[in-house]
CSV table of N, CA and C in Angstrom, one decimal:
chain,number,residue,atom,x,y,z
A,1,MET,N,-6.4,-7.7,-6.6
A,1,MET,CA,-6.8,-8.0,-5.6
A,1,MET,C,-6.0,-8.8,-4.3
A,2,ALA,N,-6.4,-8.2,-3.1
A,2,ALA,CA,-5.5,-8.6,-2.0
A,2,ALA,C,-6.4,-9.2,-1.1
A,3,PHE,N,-5.8,-10.0,-0.5
A,3,PHE,CA,-6.3,-10.8,0.3
A,3,PHE,C,-5.5,-10.7,2.0
A,4,TRP,N,-6.4,-10.9,2.9
A,4,TRP,CA,-5.7,-10.6,4.5
A,4,TRP,C,-4.5,-11.5,4.4
A,5,ASP,N,-3.3,-10.8,4.8
A,5,ASP,CA,-2.0,-11.6,5.2
A,5,ASP,C,-1.2,-12.2,3.8
A,6,GLU,N,-1.7,-11.7,2.8
A,6,GLU,CA,-1.3,-12.1,1.7
A,6,GLU,C,0.1,-11.3,1.1
A,7,VAL,N,1.1,-11.6,0.7
A,7,VAL,CA,2.2,-10.7,0.6
A,7,VAL,C,2.1,-9.9,-0.8
A,8,GLN,N,2.2,-8.6,-0.9
A,8,GLN,CA,2.2,-7.7,-1.9
A,8,GLN,C,3.5,-7.3,-2.2
A,9,HIS,N,3.9,-7.2,-3.5
A,9,HIS,CA,5.2,-6.6,-4.1
A,9,HIS,C,4.8,-5.5,-4.9
A,10,ILE,N,5.4,-4.1,-4.5
A,10,ILE,CA,5.3,-2.9,-5.0
A,10,ILE,C,6.7,-2.4,-5.3
A,11,ALA,N,6.8,-2.2,-6.6
A,11,ALA,CA,8.1,-1.5,-6.9
A,11,ALA,C,8.2,-0.1,-6.3
A,12,ILE,N,9.1,0.2,-5.2
A,12,ILE,CA,9.0,1.5,-4.6
A,12,ILE,C,9.1,2.7,-5.8
A,13,GLU,N,9.9,2.3,-6.8
A,13,GLU,CA,10.1,3.6,-7.9
A,13,GLU,C,8.8,4.0,-8.5
A,14,GLY,N,7.8,3.1,-8.5
A,14,GLY,CA,6.4,3.7,-8.9
A,14,GLY,C,5.7,4.3,-7.9
A,15,LEU,N,6.0,4.4,-6.7
A,15,LEU,CA,5.6,5.3,-5.6
A,15,LEU,C,5.7,6.4,-5.6
A,16,ASP,N,7.1,6.7,-5.7
A,16,ASP,CA,7.6,8.4,-5.9
A,16,ASP,C,9.1,8.2,-6.6
A,17,ALA,N,9.4,9.4,-7.2
A,17,ALA,CA,10.9,9.5,-7.9
A,17,ALA,C,12.0,9.5,-6.5
A,18,ASP,N,11.5,10.0,-5.5
A,18,ASP,CA,12.4,10.4,-4.3
A,18,ASP,C,12.5,9.0,-3.6
A,19,GLN,N,13.8,8.4,-3.5
A,19,GLN,CA,13.6,6.8,-2.7
A,19,GLN,C,12.9,7.1,-1.3
A,20,GLU,N,13.7,7.8,-0.5
A,20,GLU,CA,12.9,8.1,0.9
A,20,GLU,C,11.7,8.2,1.0
A,21,LYS,N,11.0,8.9,0.0
A,21,LYS,CA,9.7,9.3,0.0
A,21,LYS,C,8.6,8.0,-0.5
A,22,ALA,N,9.2,7.3,-1.5
A,22,ALA,CA,8.6,6.2,-2.0
A,22,ALA,C,8.6,4.8,-0.9
A,23,LEU,N,9.9,4.9,-0.1
A,23,LEU,CA,9.9,4.0,1.1
A,23,LEU,C,8.7,4.2,1.9
A,24,ALA,N,8.8,5.3,2.5
A,24,ALA,CA,7.9,5.9,3.6
A,24,ALA,C,6.5,5.5,2.9
A,25,LYS,N,6.2,5.8,1.7
A,25,LYS,CA,4.8,5.5,1.2
A,25,LYS,C,4.5,3.8,1.1
A,26,GLY,N,5.4,3.1,0.8
A,26,GLY,CA,5.6,1.8,0.9
A,26,GLY,C,4.8,1.3,2.3
A,27,ILE,N,5.8,1.9,3.2
A,27,ILE,CA,5.7,1.3,4.6
A,27,ILE,C,4.4,1.9,5.0
A,28,ALA,N,3.7,3.0,4.9
A,28,ALA,CA,2.5,3.4,5.0
A,28,ALA,C,1.3,2.5,4.4
A,29,ILE,N,1.7,1.9,3.3
A,29,ILE,CA,0.6,1.0,2.4
A,29,ILE,C,0.6,-0.4,3.4
A,30,ARG,N,1.8,-0.8,3.7
A,30,ARG,CA,1.9,-2.2,4.3
A,30,ARG,C,1.3,-1.9,5.7
A,31,ASP,N,1.6,-0.6,6.6
A,31,ASP,CA,1.0,-0.7,7.9
A,31,ASP,C,-0.7,-0.7,7.7
A,32,ARG,N,-1.3,0.1,6.7
A,32,ARG,CA,-2.4,0.0,6.4
A,32,ARG,C,-3.2,-1.3,6.3
A,33,PHE,N,-2.7,-2.4,5.6
A,33,PHE,CA,-3.0,-3.6,5.5
A,33,PHE,C,-3.1,-4.3,6.7
A,34,TYR,N,-2.4,-3.9,7.7
A,34,TYR,CA,-2.5,-4.6,9.2
A,34,TYR,C,-3.6,-3.8,10.2
A,35,GLU,N,-3.3,-2.5,9.9
A,35,GLU,CA,-3.8,-1.6,11.0
A,35,GLU,C,-5.4,-1.1,10.6
A,36,ASN,N,-5.4,-0.9,9.4
A,36,ASN,CA,-6.6,-0.1,8.9
A,36,ASN,C,-7.1,-0.7,7.7
A,37,PRO,N,-7.2,-2.0,7.5
A,37,PRO,CA,-7.6,-2.5,6.3
A,37,PRO,C,-8.8,-1.8,5.4
A,38,GLU,N,-9.6,-1.5,6.2
A,38,GLU,CA,-10.9,-0.5,5.9
A,38,GLU,C,-10.7,0.5,4.9
A,39,LYS,N,-9.5,1.1,5.2
A,39,LYS,CA,-9.1,2.4,4.7
A,39,LYS,C,-8.4,2.3,3.3
A,40,LEU,N,-8.2,1.2,3.0
A,40,LEU,CA,-7.4,0.8,1.5
A,40,LEU,C,-8.2,1.0,0.6
A,41,GLN,N,-7.7,1.9,-0.6
A,41,GLN,CA,-8.8,2.1,-1.7
A,41,GLN,C,-8.1,1.9,-2.9
A,42,ALA,N,-8.8,1.6,-4.0
A,42,ALA,CA,-8.3,1.2,-5.3
A,42,ALA,C,-9.0,2.6,-6.4
A,43,SER,N,-8.3,3.1,-6.8
A,43,SER,CA,-8.8,4.0,-7.8
A,43,SER,C,-9.7,4.5,-7.3
A,44,HIS,N,-9.5,5.2,-6.0
A,44,HIS,CA,-10.5,6.3,-5.2
A,44,HIS,C,-11.8,5.6,-4.9
A,45,ARG,N,-11.7,4.1,-4.9
A,45,ARG,CA,-12.8,3.3,-4.4
A,45,ARG,C,-12.4,2.3,-3.3
A,46,GLU,N,-13.1,2.0,-2.3
A,46,GLU,CA,-12.6,1.4,-1.1
A,46,GLU,C,-12.8,-0.2,-1.7
A,47,MET,N,-11.7,-0.8,-1.0
A,47,MET,CA,-11.3,-2.4,-1.4
A,47,MET,C,-12.3,-3.3,-0.6
A,48,VAL,N,-12.8,-4.3,-1.2
A,48,VAL,CA,-13.7,-5.3,-0.4
A,48,VAL,C,-13.0,-6.5,-0.1
């Protein structure tokens, strides 16, 4: 569960085997927390 402005720690190795792609995915996730939190999903379901 995530709350607004809460720090989340994600191991980038779990996002992609390629370090550049993993970093890009991590940055995209971070940006969605601030710019489009309504579009975040967990297991293909929207987060509340």
